[in-house]
Amino acid sequence: ILMEGEFFKNRYLAEIPVLAEDPPYVQETQDTSRAKGGHILGRWTRTYSETSDSVLQLYYDYYDKDIDFANAQVNTFDIDFQHRLSFLDRNELVWGLNYRIIHDRFRNSEEISLDPDEETLLYYGAFVQDKIRLADRLSLTLGAKFEHNDFTGWEFQPSVRLLWQAGERHSFWGAVSRAARVPSRVEHDGTVTEVLLPDALDDDTATVLVVEGNSDLTAETLIAYEIGYRFQPAPNFWLDTTGFYNDYKDLIAYRYLEGEPASAHPGADIIVPLQYDNGLRGESYGLEMAAYWQATSRWLLQASYTFLETNLNQDLPDAEDVEEFLIQAGNPRNQVSLRSAFNFTPKLEFDLWLRYVDRLVDNDVDDYTSLDARLAYRPSARWEFSIVGQNLLDPSHAEFSSIEVERSFYVKADWCF
């Protein structure tokens, strides 16, 4: 049996652009926002035999967070059951069931609102996976996930994977899978009003984007193709290389509502009415490389590099005048990660994580390098105490938007029973 819990509470200063009645009709205001929440996880593992075991997991999560001038309170309860069994000396079957309840309560504001402002959503489904040994060094894994949600109904997500162990040190594998993402509450039921500062457009025009939700949205889908190779040149050293290609359809983006009137906003010279729509499609491809070196019995080193190229296309009929507002965010092309896990003693651990992330051109976010550190003490098998520092190299940096991620420290206690 495993029990785990976590609680957090913080306050932060947020800068929010709002409209004003006097020129230049837009200004940034500072507001003290807060966030609090926590989770409890319980897991019960039972072993029936060497070829059969099961896991039952219960999870509850709560958070209360300010979003601009609005507030969201979300309660999530999740129960998962998983069973593994082997049979016929060639099959290893894993199947499971899942049930999730999400209840949210939203305090609307002029900047963001949901209709209805309180909702309970149900998700339930099942999955099955069978790993079949075709030959001594060849195995085939077939799997599928069936999940039902209140927005798009049933979603089917199959996968197939083939693994060939060419020798003691060489392995090749390939996989094809389908994944789906269900629309969020904001995309389905929300209205978001975003104010663009004049300097963002190199003029003094106050511009407001009004984005409406869409109850007719379908799930975003992805067909992923992967091929990989693992090489073990030494007993304590591994090299992994993976190439991938992803085909995206029905991605959710903004659609311009030509001719649709928008609510009047004082001081706004341009009001752009938009709606969430499944109008985006495209592809991504890249390469992932990873190395694992068990330098000593107490020291593990990991390194990885990722190259990612993303090409997305959107249907923009008769939207030339507002196309600049519909540009989609990109992904970092290059990422590098270095990890070190060192055990001073069986009870004292020290971990470091250094990573570099390339700049986001479409988001106008610079590249950055960050360093995280963790010192953990385990006085017994049931207790662990740790001190964690994040983003130690700089006071703050942007990762996806103009919102800065600041340097932080926290203390954590884990109790297992």
Tab-separated table of C-alpha atoms in Angstrom:
chain	number	residue	atom	x	y	z
A	1	ILE	CA	0.000	0.000	0.000
A	2	LEU	CA	1.259	3.478	-0.940
A	3	MET	CA	-0.145	6.804	0.283
A	4	GLU	CA	1.065	10.161	-1.000
A	5	GLY	CA	-0.149	13.719	-0.464
A	6	GLU	CA	0.870	17.270	-1.291
A	7	PHE	CA	-0.418	20.754	-0.443
A	8	PHE	CA	0.613	24.146	-1.835
A	9	LYS	CA	-0.316	27.773	-1.358
A	10	ASN	CA	1.209	30.841	-2.985
A	11	ARG	CA	0.629	34.463	-3.939
A	12	TYR	CA	2.057	36.227	-6.979
A	13	LEU	CA	1.877	39.581	-8.734
A	14	ALA	CA	0.209	39.456	-12.162
A	15	GLU	CA	0.304	42.198	-14.805
A	16	ILE	CA	-2.978	42.320	-16.749
A	17	PRO	CA	-3.704	44.625	-19.745
A	18	VAL	CA	-7.149	46.258	-19.499
A	19	LEU	CA	-9.055	48.899	-21.459
A	20	ALA	CA	-9.285	52.475	-20.225
A	21	GLU	CA	-11.562	55.359	-21.205
A	22	ASP	CA	-8.677	57.784	-21.842
A	23	PRO	CA	-5.926	57.568	-24.508
A	24	PRO	CA	-4.109	55.352	-25.262
A	25	TYR	CA	-7.224	53.387	-24.111
A	26	VAL	CA	-5.232	50.486	-22.769
A	27	GLN	CA	-3.028	50.076	-19.745
A	28	GLU	CA	-1.376	47.384	-17.657
A	29	THR	CA	-2.677	46.854	-14.134
A	30	GLN	CA	-1.065	44.850	-11.365
A	31	ASP	CA	-3.141	42.449	-9.337
A	32	THR	CA	-2.165	40.147	-6.501
A	33	SER	CA	-3.307	36.664	-7.421
A	34	ARG	CA	-3.322	33.519	-5.331
A	35	ALA	CA	-3.314	29.791	-5.862
A	36	LYS	CA	-3.737	26.910	-3.451
A	37	GLY	CA	-4.517	23.238	-3.637
A	38	GLY	CA	-3.250	19.741	-3.094
A	39	HIS	CA	-3.748	16.064	-3.834
A	40	ILE	CA	-3.982	12.684	-2.119
A	41	LEU	CA	-3.036	9.435	-3.858
A	42	GLY	CA	-3.519	5.901	-2.588
A	43	ARG	CA	-2.311	2.762	-4.380
A	44	TRP	CA	-2.923	-0.856	-3.401
A	45	THR	CA	-0.861	-3.534	-5.163
A	46	ARG	CA	-1.738	-7.209	-4.831
A	47	THR	CA	0.271	-10.151	-6.191
A	48	TYR	CA	-1.625	-13.350	-6.929
A	49	SER	CA	1.251	-15.305	-8.460
A	50	GLU	CA	4.427	-14.789	-10.483
A	51	THR	CA	2.280	-14.292	-13.574
A	52	SER	CA	-0.624	-12.284	-12.154
A	53	ASP	CA	-0.958	-9.061	-10.121
A	54	SER	CA	-3.279	-6.060	-9.857
A	55	VAL	CA	-3.143	-2.380	-8.880
A	56	LEU	CA	-6.020	-0.279	-7.527
A	57	GLN	CA	-5.384	3.479	-7.370
A	58	LEU	CA	-7.521	6.273	-5.894
A	59	TYR	CA	-6.675	9.917	-6.535
A	60	TYR	CA	-8.207	13.217	-5.397
A	61	ASP	CA	-6.983	16.658	-6.470
A	62	TYR	CA	-8.183	20.163	-5.577
A	63	TYR	CA	-6.993	23.566	-6.698
A	64	ASP	CA	-8.233	27.112	-6.267
A	65	LYS	CA	-6.536	29.581	-8.616
A	66	ASP	CA	-7.013	33.187	-9.707
A	67	ILE	CA	-6.983	33.654	-13.493
A	68	ASP	CA	-6.647	37.338	-14.381
A	69	PHE	CA	-9.648	38.774	-12.485
A	70	ALA	CA	-11.526	35.460	-12.490
A	71	ASN	CA	-11.203	32.432	-10.221
A	72	ALA	CA	-11.448	28.677	-10.810
A	73	GLN	CA	-12.043	25.953	-8.220
A	74	VAL	CA	-11.691	22.391	-9.512
A	75	ASN	CA	-12.191	19.064	-7.712
A	76	THR	CA	-11.027	15.871	-9.453
A	77	PHE	CA	-11.675	12.316	-8.243
A	78	ASP	CA	-10.129	9.427	-10.169
A	79	ILE	CA	-10.181	5.640	-9.673
A	80	ASP	CA	-8.057	3.252	-11.744
A	81	PHE	CA	-7.867	-0.544	-11.748
A	82	GLN	CA	-5.215	-2.524	-13.635
A	83	HIS	CA	-4.636	-6.282	-13.892
A	84	ARG	CA	-1.678	-8.113	-15.430
A	85	LEU	CA	-1.551	-11.816	-16.278
A	86	SER	CA	0.561	-14.089	-18.451
A	87	PHE	CA	-0.678	-17.132	-20.333
A	88	LEU	CA	0.308	-19.615	-23.071
A	89	ASP	CA	3.991	-18.832	-22.322
A	90	ARG	CA	3.880	-16.150	-25.049
A	91	ASN	CA	1.317	-13.571	-23.932
A	92	GLU	CA	1.487	-10.909	-21.254
A	93	LEU	CA	-1.932	-9.249	-21.019
A	94	VAL	CA	-2.669	-6.000	-19.168
A	95	TRP	CA	-6.193	-4.613	-18.933
A	96	GLY	CA	-7.813	-1.923	-16.846
A	97	LEU	CA	-10.763	0.364	-16.085
A	98	ASN	CA	-10.914	4.071	-15.269
A	99	TYR	CA	-13.569	6.425	-13.870
A	100	ARG	CA	-13.074	10.155	-13.310
A	101	ILE	CA	-15.300	12.976	-12.008
A	102	ILE	CA	-14.318	16.624	-12.477
A	103	HIS	CA	-16.402	19.301	-10.755
A	104	ASP	CA	-15.523	22.962	-11.338
A	105	ARG	CA	-16.880	26.267	-10.077
A	106	PHE	CA	-15.878	29.451	-11.900
A	107	ARG	CA	-16.136	33.086	-10.798
A	108	ASN	CA	-16.565	34.981	-14.056
A	109	SER	CA	-14.977	38.305	-14.955
A	110	GLU	CA	-14.996	40.649	-17.953
A	111	GLU	CA	-11.777	39.019	-19.171
A	112	ILE	CA	-12.861	35.372	-18.990
A	113	SER	CA	-16.195	33.667	-18.315
A	114	LEU	CA	-17.799	30.235	-18.576
A	115	ASP	CA	-21.425	29.373	-19.285
A	116	PRO	CA	-22.436	27.453	-17.221
A	117	ASP	CA	-20.117	28.722	-14.489
A	118	GLU	CA	-20.428	25.423	-12.587
A	119	GLU	CA	-20.187	21.989	-14.203
A	120	THR	CA	-19.620	18.309	-13.439
A	121	LEU	CA	-17.949	16.207	-16.138
A	122	LEU	CA	-17.676	12.398	-16.240
A	123	TYR	CA	-14.953	10.398	-17.960
A	124	TYR	CA	-14.844	6.607	-18.022
A	125	GLY	CA	-13.158	3.993	-20.132
A	126	ALA	CA	-11.131	0.818	-20.461
A	127	PHE	CA	-7.864	-0.296	-21.991
A	128	VAL	CA	-6.252	-3.567	-22.989
A	129	GLN	CA	-2.712	-4.416	-24.080
A	130	ASP	CA	-1.232	-7.754	-25.110
A	131	LYS	CA	2.518	-8.295	-25.492
A	132	ILE	CA	3.031	-11.337	-27.714
A	133	ARG	CA	6.370	-13.133	-28.056
A	134	LEU	CA	6.492	-14.097	-31.742
A	135	ALA	CA	10.004	-15.567	-31.573
A	136	ASP	CA	12.950	-15.670	-29.190
A	137	ARG	CA	14.015	-12.111	-30.115
A	138	LEU	CA	10.839	-10.729	-31.680
A	139	SER	CA	7.761	-9.427	-29.841
A	140	LEU	CA	4.569	-7.631	-30.883
A	141	THR	CA	2.504	-5.387	-28.601
A	142	LEU	CA	-1.121	-4.609	-29.472
A	143	GLY	CA	-3.175	-2.188	-27.414
A	144	ALA	CA	-6.259	-0.013	-27.418
A	145	LYS	CA	-7.903	2.540	-25.140
A	146	PHE	CA	-11.628	3.276	-25.171
A	147	GLU	CA	-12.697	6.445	-23.340
A	148	HIS	CA	-16.005	8.291	-23.076
A	149	ASN	CA	-16.370	11.993	-22.240
A	150	ASP	CA	-19.289	14.437	-22.063
A	151	PHE	CA	-18.046	16.648	-24.922
A	152	THR	CA	-17.212	14.315	-27.831
A	153	GLY	CA	-18.520	10.907	-26.716
A	154	TRP	CA	-16.362	7.834	-27.291
A	155	GLU	CA	-12.736	8.128	-28.396
A	156	PHE	CA	-10.797	5.102	-29.720
A	157	GLN	CA	-7.000	5.135	-29.346
A	158	PRO	CA	-5.229	2.015	-30.690
A	159	SER	CA	-1.506	1.272	-30.876
A	160	VAL	CA	0.838	-1.361	-32.294
A	161	ARG	CA	4.530	-1.837	-31.475
A	162	LEU	CA	7.153	-4.284	-32.815
A	163	LEU	CA	10.444	-4.989	-30.994
A	164	TRP	CA	13.414	-6.902	-32.420
A	165	GLN	CA	16.397	-7.705	-30.214
A	166	ALA	CA	19.058	-8.215	-32.857
A	167	GLY	CA	21.667	-9.276	-30.306
A	168	GLU	CA	22.738	-8.856	-26.731
A	169	ARG	CA	23.529	-5.158	-27.298
A	170	HIS	CA	21.257	-4.117	-30.170
A	171	SER	CA	17.489	-3.537	-30.239
A	172	PHE	CA	15.252	-2.076	-32.947
A	173	TRP	CA	11.597	-1.075	-32.557
A	174	GLY	CA	8.796	0.672	-34.417
A	175	ALA	CA	5.332	1.840	-33.416
A	176	VAL	CA	2.142	3.381	-34.807
A	177	SER	CA	-0.489	4.846	-32.499
A	178	ARG	CA	-3.495	7.145	-32.444
A	179	ALA	CA	-4.188	9.697	-29.704
A	180	ALA	CA	-7.009	12.168	-29.061
A	181	ARG	CA	-7.391	15.346	-26.980
A	182	VAL	CA	-10.828	16.397	-25.771
A	183	PRO	CA	-11.752	20.123	-25.834
A	184	SER	CA	-11.291	21.966	-22.557
A	185	ARG	CA	-14.044	23.749	-20.656
A	186	VAL	CA	-12.840	27.152	-21.896
A	187	GLU	CA	-12.768	25.985	-25.521
A	188	HIS	CA	-16.234	24.443	-25.189
A	189	ASP	CA	-18.106	26.884	-22.923
A	190	GLY	CA	-15.925	29.958	-22.450
A	191	THR	CA	-15.602	33.549	-23.617
A	192	VAL	CA	-12.129	35.055	-23.421
A	193	THR	CA	-11.426	38.777	-23.915
A	194	GLU	CA	-7.782	39.592	-24.568
A	195	VAL	CA	-6.434	43.135	-24.762
A	196	LEU	CA	-3.412	43.763	-26.994
A	197	LEU	CA	-1.083	46.536	-25.862
A	198	PRO	CA	-0.387	49.203	-28.525
A	199	ASP	CA	3.343	48.505	-28.651
A	200	ALA	CA	2.556	44.927	-29.683
A	201	LEU	CA	1.203	46.339	-32.958
A	202	ASP	CA	3.647	49.261	-33.330
A	203	ASP	CA	0.862	51.838	-33.198
A	204	ASP	CA	-1.528	53.478	-30.740
A	205	THR	CA	-4.545	51.353	-31.644
A	206	ALA	CA	-6.337	49.650	-28.783
A	207	THR	CA	-7.324	46.156	-29.960
A	208	VAL	CA	-9.541	43.610	-28.259
A	209	LEU	CA	-9.799	39.937	-29.200
A	210	VAL	CA	-13.103	38.327	-28.187
A	211	VAL	CA	-12.863	34.519	-28.390
A	212	GLU	CA	-16.087	32.516	-28.056
A	213	GLY	CA	-16.353	28.858	-27.094
A	214	ASN	CA	-17.786	26.286	-29.477
A	215	SER	CA	-20.021	23.403	-28.340
A	216	ASP	CA	-19.598	21.694	-31.748
A	217	LEU	CA	-15.876	21.053	-31.335
A	218	THR	CA	-14.545	17.562	-31.977
A	219	ALA	CA	-11.481	15.960	-30.408
A	220	GLU	CA	-8.036	16.756	-31.749
A	221	THR	CA	-6.390	13.652	-33.238
A	222	LEU	CA	-2.834	12.508	-33.783
A	223	ILE	CA	-1.368	9.590	-35.731
A	224	ALA	CA	2.184	9.001	-34.484
A	225	TYR	CA	4.862	6.968	-36.298
A	226	GLU	CA	8.051	6.063	-34.403
A	227	ILE	CA	11.191	4.079	-35.081
A	228	GLY	CA	13.999	3.529	-32.608
A	229	TYR	CA	17.360	1.893	-31.954
A	230	ARG	CA	19.059	1.044	-28.638
A	231	PHE	CA	22.758	0.205	-28.353
A	232	GLN	CA	24.527	-0.973	-25.211
A	233	PRO	CA	28.291	-0.681	-25.826
A	234	ALA	CA	29.080	-1.539	-22.193
A	235	PRO	CA	27.159	-3.148	-19.319
A	236	ASN	CA	26.732	0.254	-17.611
A	237	PHE	CA	26.156	2.420	-20.705
A	238	TRP	CA	23.111	2.741	-23.007
A	239	LEU	CA	22.396	4.820	-26.111
A	240	ASP	CA	18.864	5.418	-27.452
A	241	THR	CA	17.885	7.061	-30.743
A	242	THR	CA	14.284	7.643	-31.850
A	243	GLY	CA	12.899	9.226	-34.995
A	244	PHE	CA	9.248	10.258	-35.155
A	245	TYR	CA	6.623	11.739	-37.447
A	246	ASN	CA	3.264	13.046	-36.191
A	247	ASP	CA	0.203	13.771	-38.327
A	248	TYR	CA	-2.267	16.180	-36.651
A	249	LYS	CA	-5.896	16.754	-37.617
A	250	ASP	CA	-8.746	18.844	-36.190
A	251	LEU	CA	-6.468	20.880	-33.926
A	252	ILE	CA	-8.308	23.604	-32.055
A	253	ALA	CA	-7.413	27.157	-33.071
A	254	TYR	CA	-9.070	30.539	-33.594
A	255	ARG	CA	-11.521	31.118	-36.459
A	256	TYR	CA	-12.427	34.654	-37.526
A	257	LEU	CA	-16.169	35.349	-37.323
A	258	GLU	CA	-16.468	37.644	-40.310
A	259	GLY	CA	-19.403	39.990	-40.015
A	260	GLU	CA	-20.239	38.863	-36.497
A	261	PRO	CA	-20.745	41.805	-34.116
A	262	ALA	CA	-18.804	41.827	-30.862
A	263	SER	CA	-19.766	43.418	-27.579
A	264	ALA	CA	-18.800	47.062	-27.346
A	265	HIS	CA	-15.736	47.882	-25.246
A	266	PRO	CA	-15.013	51.485	-24.260
A	267	GLY	CA	-11.933	52.845	-25.959
A	268	ALA	CA	-11.360	49.907	-28.322
A	269	ASP	CA	-10.620	50.978	-31.895
A	270	ILE	CA	-10.552	47.409	-33.235
A	271	ILE	CA	-12.634	44.504	-31.949
A	272	VAL	CA	-11.761	41.138	-33.493
A	273	PRO	CA	-14.476	38.463	-33.000
A	274	LEU	CA	-13.023	34.939	-32.944
A	275	GLN	CA	-14.228	31.440	-32.095
A	276	TYR	CA	-12.502	28.196	-31.197
A	277	ASP	CA	-12.640	25.868	-34.193
A	278	ASN	CA	-11.131	22.555	-35.425
A	279	GLY	CA	-9.472	24.379	-38.309
A	280	LEU	CA	-5.816	23.581	-37.737
A	281	ARG	CA	-3.889	20.653	-39.186
A	282	GLY	CA	-0.276	19.857	-39.792
A	283	GLU	CA	2.710	17.715	-39.010
A	284	SER	CA	5.763	17.510	-36.826
A	285	TYR	CA	8.891	15.410	-37.099
A	286	GLY	CA	12.143	15.133	-35.267
A	287	LEU	CA	14.799	13.143	-33.506
A	288	GLU	CA	15.416	12.223	-29.868
A	289	MET	CA	18.769	10.970	-28.564
A	290	ALA	CA	19.480	9.833	-25.013
A	291	ALA	CA	22.452	8.384	-23.126
A	292	TYR	CA	22.495	6.647	-19.726
A	293	TRP	CA	25.763	6.017	-17.868
A	294	GLN	CA	25.963	4.292	-14.489
A	295	ALA	CA	29.346	5.831	-13.722
A	296	THR	CA	29.608	4.157	-10.310
A	297	SER	CA	27.263	2.181	-8.094
A	298	ARG	CA	26.192	5.514	-6.541
A	299	TRP	CA	26.266	7.868	-9.537
A	300	LEU	CA	23.933	7.865	-12.561
A	301	LEU	CA	24.334	10.359	-15.436
A	302	GLN	CA	21.719	11.009	-18.139
A	303	ALA	CA	21.889	13.205	-21.228
A	304	SER	CA	19.323	13.849	-23.970
A	305	TYR	CA	18.848	15.984	-27.065
A	306	THR	CA	15.619	16.655	-28.969
A	307	PHE	CA	15.154	18.230	-32.392
A	308	LEU	CA	11.584	19.138	-33.327
A	309	GLU	CA	10.215	20.727	-36.498
A	310	THR	CA	6.513	21.688	-36.555
A	311	ASN	CA	4.490	22.760	-39.593
A	312	LEU	CA	0.860	23.743	-39.034
A	313	ASN	CA	-1.656	25.004	-41.579
A	314	GLN	CA	-4.918	26.804	-40.938
A	315	ASP	CA	-7.836	27.624	-43.225
A	316	LEU	CA	-8.201	31.423	-43.105
A	317	PRO	CA	-10.848	32.385	-45.696
A	318	ASP	CA	-11.403	36.140	-45.989
A	319	ALA	CA	-9.325	36.814	-42.884
A	320	GLU	CA	-6.375	38.732	-44.298
A	321	ASP	CA	-7.023	41.758	-42.087
A	322	VAL	CA	-6.855	39.756	-38.848
A	323	GLU	CA	-4.444	37.008	-39.822
A	324	GLU	CA	-1.781	38.418	-37.487
A	325	PHE	CA	-4.034	37.616	-34.522
A	326	LEU	CA	-4.449	33.974	-35.600
A	327	ILE	CA	-0.782	32.966	-35.687
A	328	GLN	CA	-0.300	29.800	-33.681
A	329	ALA	CA	2.341	29.309	-31.032
A	330	GLY	CA	5.356	27.209	-31.983
A	331	ASN	CA	7.642	24.750	-30.229
A	332	PRO	CA	11.334	25.004	-29.349
A	333	ARG	CA	13.373	23.455	-32.147
A	334	ASN	CA	16.246	22.290	-29.922
A	335	GLN	CA	16.304	21.069	-26.326
A	336	VAL	CA	19.197	19.659	-24.294
A	337	SER	CA	18.942	17.983	-20.882
A	338	LEU	CA	21.658	16.796	-18.467
A	339	ARG	CA	20.824	14.946	-15.232
A	340	SER	CA	23.003	13.758	-12.373
A	341	ALA	CA	21.791	11.485	-9.542
A	342	PHE	CA	24.376	10.901	-6.826
A	343	ASN	CA	23.885	8.933	-3.590
A	344	PHE	CA	26.289	10.078	-0.896
A	345	THR	CA	24.980	7.268	1.301
A	346	PRO	CA	22.022	4.856	0.995
A	347	LYS	CA	19.982	7.489	2.872
A	348	LEU	CA	21.267	10.747	1.338
A	349	GLU	CA	20.694	11.689	-2.338
A	350	PHE	CA	21.693	14.723	-4.392
A	351	ASP	CA	20.197	15.352	-7.855
A	352	LEU	CA	20.956	18.054	-10.459
A	353	TRP	CA	19.064	18.830	-13.662
A	354	LEU	CA	20.469	21.258	-16.261
A	355	ARG	CA	18.458	22.001	-19.395
A	356	TYR	CA	18.617	24.309	-22.396
A	357	VAL	CA	15.480	25.249	-24.372
A	358	ASP	CA	15.621	27.016	-27.740
A	359	ARG	CA	13.752	30.256	-28.367
A	360	LEU	CA	10.106	30.411	-29.480
A	361	VAL	CA	10.063	32.662	-32.523
A	362	ASP	CA	6.271	32.939	-32.861
A	363	ASN	CA	5.848	33.699	-29.150
A	364	ASP	CA	8.807	36.112	-29.026
A	365	VAL	CA	10.301	34.158	-26.108
A	366	ASP	CA	14.093	33.974	-25.804
A	367	ASP	CA	16.011	30.775	-25.232
A	368	TYR	CA	16.983	29.970	-21.660
A	369	THR	CA	19.102	27.658	-19.519
A	370	SER	CA	17.837	26.466	-16.136
A	371	LEU	CA	19.227	24.414	-13.265
A	372	ASP	CA	17.224	22.488	-10.631
A	373	ALA	CA	18.681	20.821	-7.534
A	374	ARG	CA	17.277	18.338	-4.989
A	375	LEU	CA	18.750	17.090	-1.710
A	376	ALA	CA	16.834	14.197	-0.127
A	377	TYR	CA	17.252	12.341	3.151
A	378	ARG	CA	15.539	8.983	3.744
A	379	PRO	CA	15.794	8.049	7.446
A	380	SER	CA	13.683	4.919	6.921
A	381	ALA	CA	11.915	2.993	4.186
A	382	ARG	CA	8.702	4.929	4.880
A	383	TRP	CA	9.938	8.505	5.230
A	384	GLU	CA	11.733	10.897	2.880
A	385	PHE	CA	12.505	14.586	3.418
A	386	SER	CA	13.775	16.763	0.562
A	387	ILE	CA	14.768	20.343	-0.234
A	388	VAL	CA	14.286	21.451	-3.848
A	389	GLY	CA	15.512	24.558	-5.666
A	390	GLN	CA	14.242	25.407	-9.159
A	391	ASN	CA	15.500	27.872	-11.795
A	392	LEU	CA	18.679	28.571	-9.831
A	393	LEU	CA	20.636	30.293	-12.625
A	394	ASP	CA	18.376	33.332	-13.111
A	395	PRO	CA	15.864	35.231	-10.959
A	396	SER	CA	13.218	34.541	-13.619
A	397	HIS	CA	12.722	33.633	-17.275
A	398	ALA	CA	9.886	33.253	-19.767
A	399	GLU	CA	9.089	29.758	-21.065
A	400	PHE	CA	5.970	30.052	-23.219
A	401	SER	CA	4.663	33.625	-22.962
A	402	SER	CA	5.602	36.911	-21.316
A	403	ILE	CA	4.737	35.399	-17.907
A	404	GLU	CA	7.994	34.890	-16.019
A	405	VAL	CA	8.846	31.668	-14.171
A	406	GLU	CA	10.712	32.716	-11.037
A	407	ARG	CA	13.391	31.074	-8.947
A	408	SER	CA	11.779	29.000	-6.180
A	409	PHE	CA	12.549	26.739	-3.221
A	410	TYR	CA	10.361	24.297	-1.325
A	411	VAL	CA	10.546	21.552	1.299
A	412	LYS	CA	8.765	18.212	0.813
A	413	ALA	CA	8.005	15.237	3.073
A	414	ASP	CA	6.910	11.825	1.752
A	415	TRP	CA	5.398	9.076	3.938
A	416	CYS	CA	4.787	5.603	2.511
A	417	PHE	CA	2.912	2.891	4.380
